[in-house]
PDB file of C-alpha atoms in Angstrom:
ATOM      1  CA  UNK A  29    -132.567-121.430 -40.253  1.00  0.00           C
ATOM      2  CA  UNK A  30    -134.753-121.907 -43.901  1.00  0.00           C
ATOM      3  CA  UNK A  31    -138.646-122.299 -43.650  1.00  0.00           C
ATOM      4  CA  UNK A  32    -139.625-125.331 -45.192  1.00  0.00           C
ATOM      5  CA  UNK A  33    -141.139-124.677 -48.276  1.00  0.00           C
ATOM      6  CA  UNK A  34    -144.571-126.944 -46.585  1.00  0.00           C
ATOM      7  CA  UNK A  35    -144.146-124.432 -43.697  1.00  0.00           C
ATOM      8  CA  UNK A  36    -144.655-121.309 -45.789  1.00  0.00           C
ATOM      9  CA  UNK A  37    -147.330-122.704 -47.356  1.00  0.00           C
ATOM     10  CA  UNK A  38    -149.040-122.938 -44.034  1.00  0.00           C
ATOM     11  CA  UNK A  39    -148.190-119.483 -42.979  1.00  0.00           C
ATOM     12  CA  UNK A  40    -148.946-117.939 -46.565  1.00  0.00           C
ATOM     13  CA  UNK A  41    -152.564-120.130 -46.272  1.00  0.00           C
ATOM     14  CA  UNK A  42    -153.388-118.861 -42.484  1.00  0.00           C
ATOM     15  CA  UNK A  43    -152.752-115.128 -43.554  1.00  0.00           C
ATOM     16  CA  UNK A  44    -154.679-115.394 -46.513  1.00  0.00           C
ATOM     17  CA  UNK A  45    -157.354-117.338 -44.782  1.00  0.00           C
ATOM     18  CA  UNK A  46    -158.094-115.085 -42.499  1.00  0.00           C
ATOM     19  CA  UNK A  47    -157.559-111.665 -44.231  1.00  0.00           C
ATOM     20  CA  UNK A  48    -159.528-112.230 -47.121  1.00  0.00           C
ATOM     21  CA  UNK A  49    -161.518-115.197 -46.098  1.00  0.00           C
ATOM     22  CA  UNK A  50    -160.631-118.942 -46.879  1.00  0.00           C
ATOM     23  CA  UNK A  51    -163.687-119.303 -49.635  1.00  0.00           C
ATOM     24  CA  UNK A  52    -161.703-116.321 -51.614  1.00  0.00           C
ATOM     25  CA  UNK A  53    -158.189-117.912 -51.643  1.00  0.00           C
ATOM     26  CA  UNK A  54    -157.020-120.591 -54.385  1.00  0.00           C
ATOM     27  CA  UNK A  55    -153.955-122.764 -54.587  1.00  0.00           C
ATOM     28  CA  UNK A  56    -153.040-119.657 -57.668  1.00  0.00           C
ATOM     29  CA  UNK A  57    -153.399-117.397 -54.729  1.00  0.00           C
ATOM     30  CA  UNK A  58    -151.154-119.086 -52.344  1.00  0.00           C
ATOM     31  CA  UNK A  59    -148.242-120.052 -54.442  1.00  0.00           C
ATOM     32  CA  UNK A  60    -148.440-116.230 -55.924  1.00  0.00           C
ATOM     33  CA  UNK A  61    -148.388-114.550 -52.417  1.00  0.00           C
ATOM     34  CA  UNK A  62    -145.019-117.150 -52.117  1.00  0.00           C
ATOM     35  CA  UNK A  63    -143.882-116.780 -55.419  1.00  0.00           C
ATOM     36  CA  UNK A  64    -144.011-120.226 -55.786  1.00  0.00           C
ATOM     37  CA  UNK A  65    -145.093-122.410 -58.929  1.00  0.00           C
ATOM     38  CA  UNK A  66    -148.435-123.900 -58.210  1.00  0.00           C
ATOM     39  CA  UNK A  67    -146.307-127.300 -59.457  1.00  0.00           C
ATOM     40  CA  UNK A  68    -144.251-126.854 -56.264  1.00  0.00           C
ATOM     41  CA  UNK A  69    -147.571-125.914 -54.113  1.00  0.00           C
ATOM     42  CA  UNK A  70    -148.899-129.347 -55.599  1.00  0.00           C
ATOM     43  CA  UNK A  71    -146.149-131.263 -54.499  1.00  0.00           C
ATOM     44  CA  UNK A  72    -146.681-130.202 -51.128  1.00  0.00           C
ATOM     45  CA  UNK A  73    -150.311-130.507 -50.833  1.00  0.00           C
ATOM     46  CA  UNK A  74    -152.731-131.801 -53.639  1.00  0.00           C
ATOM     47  CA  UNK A  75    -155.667-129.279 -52.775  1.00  0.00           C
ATOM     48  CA  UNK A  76    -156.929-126.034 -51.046  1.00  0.00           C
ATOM     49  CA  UNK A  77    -158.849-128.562 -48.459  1.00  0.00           C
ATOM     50  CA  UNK A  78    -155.536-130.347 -47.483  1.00  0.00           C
ATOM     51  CA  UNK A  79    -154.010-127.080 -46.476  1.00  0.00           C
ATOM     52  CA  UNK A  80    -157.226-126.531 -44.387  1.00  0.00           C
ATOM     53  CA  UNK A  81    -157.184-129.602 -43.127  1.00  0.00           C
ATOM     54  CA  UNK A  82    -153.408-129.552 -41.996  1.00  0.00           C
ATOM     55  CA  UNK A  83    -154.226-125.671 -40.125  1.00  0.00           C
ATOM     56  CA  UNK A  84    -157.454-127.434 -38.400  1.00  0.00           C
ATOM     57  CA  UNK A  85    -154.879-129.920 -36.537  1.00  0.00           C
ATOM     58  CA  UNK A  86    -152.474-127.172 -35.296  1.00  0.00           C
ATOM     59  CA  UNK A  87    -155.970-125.394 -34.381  1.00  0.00           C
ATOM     60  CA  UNK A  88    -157.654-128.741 -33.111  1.00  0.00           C
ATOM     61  CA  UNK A  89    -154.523-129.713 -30.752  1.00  0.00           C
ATOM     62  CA  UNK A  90    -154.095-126.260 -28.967  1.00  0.00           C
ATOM     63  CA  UNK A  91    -157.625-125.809 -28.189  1.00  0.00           C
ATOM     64  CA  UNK A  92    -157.284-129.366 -26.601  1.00  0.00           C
ATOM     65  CA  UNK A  93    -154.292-128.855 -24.966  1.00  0.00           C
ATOM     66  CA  UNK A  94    -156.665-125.376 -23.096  1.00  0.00           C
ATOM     67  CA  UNK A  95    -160.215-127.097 -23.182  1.00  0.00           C
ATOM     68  CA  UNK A  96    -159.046-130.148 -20.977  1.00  0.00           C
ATOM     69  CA  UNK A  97    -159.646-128.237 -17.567  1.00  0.00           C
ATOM     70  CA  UNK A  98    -158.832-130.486 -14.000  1.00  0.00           C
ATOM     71  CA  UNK A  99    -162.058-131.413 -12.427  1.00  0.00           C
ATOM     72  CA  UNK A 100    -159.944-131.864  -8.996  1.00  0.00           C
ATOM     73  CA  UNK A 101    -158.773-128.331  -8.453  1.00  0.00           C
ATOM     74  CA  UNK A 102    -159.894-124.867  -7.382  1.00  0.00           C
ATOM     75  CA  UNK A 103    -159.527-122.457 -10.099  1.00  0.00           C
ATOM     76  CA  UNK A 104    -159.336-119.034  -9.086  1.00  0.00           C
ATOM     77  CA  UNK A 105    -160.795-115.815 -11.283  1.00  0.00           C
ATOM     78  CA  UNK A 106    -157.494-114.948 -11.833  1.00  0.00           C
ATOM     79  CA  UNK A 107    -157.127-118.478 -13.907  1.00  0.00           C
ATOM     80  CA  UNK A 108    -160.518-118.126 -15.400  1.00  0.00           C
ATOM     81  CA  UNK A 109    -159.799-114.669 -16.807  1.00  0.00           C
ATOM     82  CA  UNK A 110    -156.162-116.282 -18.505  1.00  0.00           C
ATOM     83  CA  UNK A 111    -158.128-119.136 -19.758  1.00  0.00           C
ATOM     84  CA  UNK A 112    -160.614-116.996 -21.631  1.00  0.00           C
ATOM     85  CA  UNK A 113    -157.503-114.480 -22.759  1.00  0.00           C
ATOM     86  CA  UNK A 114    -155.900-117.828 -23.958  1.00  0.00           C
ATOM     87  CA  UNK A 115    -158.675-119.237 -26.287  1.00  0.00           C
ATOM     88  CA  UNK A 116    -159.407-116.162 -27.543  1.00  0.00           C
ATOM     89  CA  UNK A 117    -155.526-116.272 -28.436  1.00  0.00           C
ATOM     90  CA  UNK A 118    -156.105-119.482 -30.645  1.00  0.00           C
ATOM     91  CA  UNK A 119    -159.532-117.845 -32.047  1.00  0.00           C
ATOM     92  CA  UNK A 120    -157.658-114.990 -33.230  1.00  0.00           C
ATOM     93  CA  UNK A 121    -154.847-117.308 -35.047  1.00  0.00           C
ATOM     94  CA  UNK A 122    -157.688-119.165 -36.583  1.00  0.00           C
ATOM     95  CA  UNK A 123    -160.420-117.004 -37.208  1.00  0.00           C
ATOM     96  CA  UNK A 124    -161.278-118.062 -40.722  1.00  0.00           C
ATOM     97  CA  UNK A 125    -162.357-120.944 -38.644  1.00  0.00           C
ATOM     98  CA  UNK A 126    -165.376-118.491 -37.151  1.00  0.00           C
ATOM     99  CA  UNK A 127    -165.731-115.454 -39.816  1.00  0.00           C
ATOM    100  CA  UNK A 128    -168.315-117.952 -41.723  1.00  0.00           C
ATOM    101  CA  UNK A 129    -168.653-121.212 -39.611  1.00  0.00           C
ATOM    102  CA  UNK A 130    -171.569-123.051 -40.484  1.00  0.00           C
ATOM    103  CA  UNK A 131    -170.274-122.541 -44.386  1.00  0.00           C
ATOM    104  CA  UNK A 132    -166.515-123.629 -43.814  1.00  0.00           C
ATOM    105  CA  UNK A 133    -167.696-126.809 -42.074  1.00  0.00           C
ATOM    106  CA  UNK A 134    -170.528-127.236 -44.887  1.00  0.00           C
ATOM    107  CA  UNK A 135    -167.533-127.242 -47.266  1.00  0.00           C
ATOM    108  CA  UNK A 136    -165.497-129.749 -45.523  1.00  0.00           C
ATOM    109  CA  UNK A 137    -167.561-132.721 -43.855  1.00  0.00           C
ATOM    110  CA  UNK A 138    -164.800-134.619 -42.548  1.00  0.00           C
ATOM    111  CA  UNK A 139    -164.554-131.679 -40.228  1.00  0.00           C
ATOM    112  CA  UNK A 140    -167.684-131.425 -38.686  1.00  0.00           C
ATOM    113  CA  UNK A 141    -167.628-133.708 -36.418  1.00  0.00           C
ATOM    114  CA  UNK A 142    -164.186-132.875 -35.004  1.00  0.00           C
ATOM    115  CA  UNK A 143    -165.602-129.548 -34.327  1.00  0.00           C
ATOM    116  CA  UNK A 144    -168.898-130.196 -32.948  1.00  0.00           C
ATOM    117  CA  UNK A 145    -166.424-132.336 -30.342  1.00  0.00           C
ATOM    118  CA  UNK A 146    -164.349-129.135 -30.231  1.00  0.00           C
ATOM    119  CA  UNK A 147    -167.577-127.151 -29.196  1.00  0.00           C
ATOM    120  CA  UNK A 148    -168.713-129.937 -26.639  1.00  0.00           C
ATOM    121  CA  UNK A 149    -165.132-129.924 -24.896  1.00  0.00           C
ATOM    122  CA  UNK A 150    -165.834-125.928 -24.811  1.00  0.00           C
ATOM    123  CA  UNK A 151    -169.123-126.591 -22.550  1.00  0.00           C
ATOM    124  CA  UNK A 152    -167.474-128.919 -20.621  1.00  0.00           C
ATOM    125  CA  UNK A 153    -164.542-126.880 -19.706  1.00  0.00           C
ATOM    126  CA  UNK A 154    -166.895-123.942 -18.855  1.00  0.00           C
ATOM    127  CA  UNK A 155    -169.412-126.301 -17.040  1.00  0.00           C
ATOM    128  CA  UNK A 156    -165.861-127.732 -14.924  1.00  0.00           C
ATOM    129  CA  UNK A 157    -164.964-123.896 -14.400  1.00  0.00           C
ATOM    130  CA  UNK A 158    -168.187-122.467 -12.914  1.00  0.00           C
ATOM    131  CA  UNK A 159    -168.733-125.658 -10.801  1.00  0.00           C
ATOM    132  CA  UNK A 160    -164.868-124.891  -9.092  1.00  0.00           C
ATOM    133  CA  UNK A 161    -166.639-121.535  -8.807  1.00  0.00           C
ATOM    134  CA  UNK A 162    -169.675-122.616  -7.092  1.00  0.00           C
ATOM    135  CA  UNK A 163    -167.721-124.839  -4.844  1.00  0.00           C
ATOM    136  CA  UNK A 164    -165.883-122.186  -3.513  1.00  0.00           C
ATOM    137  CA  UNK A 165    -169.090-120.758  -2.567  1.00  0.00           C
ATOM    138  CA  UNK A 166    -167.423-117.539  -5.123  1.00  0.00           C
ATOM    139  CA  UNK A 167    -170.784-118.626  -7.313  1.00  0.00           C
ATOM    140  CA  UNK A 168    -174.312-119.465  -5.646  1.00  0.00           C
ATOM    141  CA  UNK A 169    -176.022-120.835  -8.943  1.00  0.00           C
ATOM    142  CA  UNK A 170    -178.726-123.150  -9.822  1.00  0.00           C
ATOM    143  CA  UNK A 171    -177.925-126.146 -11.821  1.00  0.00           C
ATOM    144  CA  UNK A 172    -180.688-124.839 -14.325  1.00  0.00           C
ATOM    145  CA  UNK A 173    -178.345-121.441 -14.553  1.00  0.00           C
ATOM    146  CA  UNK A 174    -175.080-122.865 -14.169  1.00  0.00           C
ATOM    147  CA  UNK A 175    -176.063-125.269 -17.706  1.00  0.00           C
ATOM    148  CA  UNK A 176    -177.838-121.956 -19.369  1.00  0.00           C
ATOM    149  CA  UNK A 177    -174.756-120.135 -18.474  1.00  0.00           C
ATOM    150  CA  UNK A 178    -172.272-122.412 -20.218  1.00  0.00           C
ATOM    151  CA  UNK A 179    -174.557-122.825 -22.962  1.00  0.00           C
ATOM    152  CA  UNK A 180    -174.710-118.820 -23.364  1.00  0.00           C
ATOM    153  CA  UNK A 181    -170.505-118.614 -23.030  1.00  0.00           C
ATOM    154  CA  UNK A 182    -170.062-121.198 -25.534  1.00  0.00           C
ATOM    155  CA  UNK A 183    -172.014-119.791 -27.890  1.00  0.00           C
ATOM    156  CA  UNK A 184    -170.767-115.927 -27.540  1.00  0.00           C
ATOM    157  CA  UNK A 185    -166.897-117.571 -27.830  1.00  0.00           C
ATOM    158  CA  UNK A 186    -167.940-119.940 -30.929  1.00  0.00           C
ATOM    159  CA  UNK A 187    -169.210-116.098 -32.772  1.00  0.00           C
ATOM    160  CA  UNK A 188    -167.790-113.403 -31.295  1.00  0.00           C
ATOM    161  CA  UNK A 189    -166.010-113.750 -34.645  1.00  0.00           C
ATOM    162  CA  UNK A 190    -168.685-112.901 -36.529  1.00  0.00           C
ATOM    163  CA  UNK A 191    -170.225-110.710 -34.772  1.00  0.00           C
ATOM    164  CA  UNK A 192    -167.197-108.347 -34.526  1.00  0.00           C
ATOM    165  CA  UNK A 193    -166.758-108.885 -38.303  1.00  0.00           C
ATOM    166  CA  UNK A 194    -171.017-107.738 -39.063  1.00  0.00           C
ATOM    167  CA  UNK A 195    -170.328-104.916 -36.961  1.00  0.00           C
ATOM    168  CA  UNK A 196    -167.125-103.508 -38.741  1.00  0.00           C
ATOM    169  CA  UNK A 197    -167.736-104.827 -42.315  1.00  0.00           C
ATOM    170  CA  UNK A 198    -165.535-101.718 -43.706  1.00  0.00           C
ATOM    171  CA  UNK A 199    -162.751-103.391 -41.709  1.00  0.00           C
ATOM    172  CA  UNK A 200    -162.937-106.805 -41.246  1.00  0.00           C
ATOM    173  CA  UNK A 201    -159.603-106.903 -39.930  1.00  0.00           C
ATOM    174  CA  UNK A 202    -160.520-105.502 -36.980  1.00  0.00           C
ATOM    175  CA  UNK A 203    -161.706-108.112 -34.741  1.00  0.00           C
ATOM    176  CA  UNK A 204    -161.454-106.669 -31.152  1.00  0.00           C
ATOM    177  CA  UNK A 205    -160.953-109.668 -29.452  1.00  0.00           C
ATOM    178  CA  UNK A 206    -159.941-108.322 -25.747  1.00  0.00           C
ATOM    179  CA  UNK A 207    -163.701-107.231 -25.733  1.00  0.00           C
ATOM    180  CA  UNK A 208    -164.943-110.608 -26.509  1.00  0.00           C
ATOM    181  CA  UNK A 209    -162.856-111.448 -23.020  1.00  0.00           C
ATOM    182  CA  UNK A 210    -164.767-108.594 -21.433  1.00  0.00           C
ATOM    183  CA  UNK A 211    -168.228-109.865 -22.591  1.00  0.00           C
ATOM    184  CA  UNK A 212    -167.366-113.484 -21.248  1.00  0.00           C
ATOM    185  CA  UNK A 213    -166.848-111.998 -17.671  1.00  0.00           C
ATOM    186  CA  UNK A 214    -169.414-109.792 -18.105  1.00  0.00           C
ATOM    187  CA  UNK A 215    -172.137-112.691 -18.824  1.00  0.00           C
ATOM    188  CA  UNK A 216    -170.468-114.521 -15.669  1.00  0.00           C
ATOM    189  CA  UNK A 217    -170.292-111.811 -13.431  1.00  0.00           C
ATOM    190  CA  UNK A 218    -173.625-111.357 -12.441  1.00  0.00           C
ATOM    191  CA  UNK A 219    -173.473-114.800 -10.763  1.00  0.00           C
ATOM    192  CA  UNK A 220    -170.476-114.030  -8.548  1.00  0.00           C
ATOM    193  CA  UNK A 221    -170.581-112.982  -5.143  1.00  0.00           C
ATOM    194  CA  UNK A 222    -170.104-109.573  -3.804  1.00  0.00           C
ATOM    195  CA  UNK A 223    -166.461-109.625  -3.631  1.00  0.00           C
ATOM    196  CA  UNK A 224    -165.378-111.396  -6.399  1.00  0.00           C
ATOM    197  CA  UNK A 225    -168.293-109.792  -8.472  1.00  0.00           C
ATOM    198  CA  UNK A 226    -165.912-106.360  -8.529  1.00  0.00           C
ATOM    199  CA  UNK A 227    -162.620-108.682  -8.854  1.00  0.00           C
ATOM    200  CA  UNK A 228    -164.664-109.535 -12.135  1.00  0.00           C
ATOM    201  CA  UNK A 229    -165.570-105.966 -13.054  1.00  0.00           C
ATOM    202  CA  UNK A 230    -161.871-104.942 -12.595  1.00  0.00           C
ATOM    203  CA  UNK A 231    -160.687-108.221 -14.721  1.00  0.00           C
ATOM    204  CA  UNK A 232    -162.604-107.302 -17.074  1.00  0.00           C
ATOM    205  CA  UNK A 233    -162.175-103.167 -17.457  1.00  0.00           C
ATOM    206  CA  UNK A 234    -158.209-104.383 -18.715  1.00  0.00           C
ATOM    207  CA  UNK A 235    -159.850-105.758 -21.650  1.00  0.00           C
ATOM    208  CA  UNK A 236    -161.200-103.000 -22.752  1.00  0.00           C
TER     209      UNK A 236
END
């Protein structure tokens, strides 16, 4: 089956994006890496910020599709640990998103609200997570901790990004995102009891 020409664009765009960095990649770029006219890349979309626009839906509706977490069930470690592997999945695919945050959402306003809700459903979804946890008596924790805590695993998923990128700037490729996983159940551990502390500690060692 062809690829749309619109759908290579997209693909040609994410790669780019996230290899060399979305503020290094023109519309010249693009169509070149798809040896394309930039006529035809026009036709498709009219500027570098519709392309980002168009990837920040796909991103937007998967991250929705994971943040919307049942308030109404127990959720074991076993489903916390594939829930963090899972966002971590979309981070990855959209990691221009993160390498420079605060910039790519300076650049594009009508995103910056979309993402600030993105970030709030993030809290949430930890917040319904670690209250399943502490209902199960699997997580004796303050209301005072419990809020620091999601605060704290918010933050660490919104930059691991970053971080990884600062601390392998002769390779910014490699973004090691298994041990942003580990860190996540490492910051949550600590509030676990006994038992399902080490079910953490093992969860977590198959990240690394």
């Amino acid at each position: 089956m062809k690829v749309k020409t619109r759908d290579r664009i997209i693909d040609a765009s994410l790669m780019l994006f996230n290899t060399v960095g979305e503020p290094n990649v023109t519309t010249l770029l693009i169509s070149d890496e798809l040896d394309i006219s930039p006529g035809n890349l026009y036709y498709h979309f009219k500027s570098k910020g519709d392309i980002v626009s168009q990837l920040f839906d796909v991103y937007e509706a998967e991250m929705h599709d994971l943040l919307v977490v049942p308030e109404d069930v127990d959720i074991s470690l076993e489903q916390l640990g594939i829930f963090l592997h899972l966002i971590f999945e979309v981070i990855a695919r959209y990691r221009f998103l993160y390498q420079d945050l605060v910039n790519v959402l300076s650049r594009y306003d009508n995103l910056q609200n979309r993402f600030r809700k993105i970030l709030k459903l993030k809290r949430k979804a930890f917040q319904t997570l670690c209250q399943s946890l502490s209902d199960q008596q699997l997580m004796p924790i303050s209301n005072t901790q419990l809020d620091a805590l999601c605060e704290q695993l918010a933050l660490t998923i919104s930059y691991w990004v970053s971080f990884e990128m600062l601390s392998h700037l002769e390779d910014k490729d490699r973004v090691d995102l298994g041990r942003g996983v580990f860190q996540m159940i490492t910051l949550i551990q600590p509030y676990l009891v006994e038992d399902a502390r080490e079910q953490a500690a093992m969860m977590a060692e198959e990240y690394l």
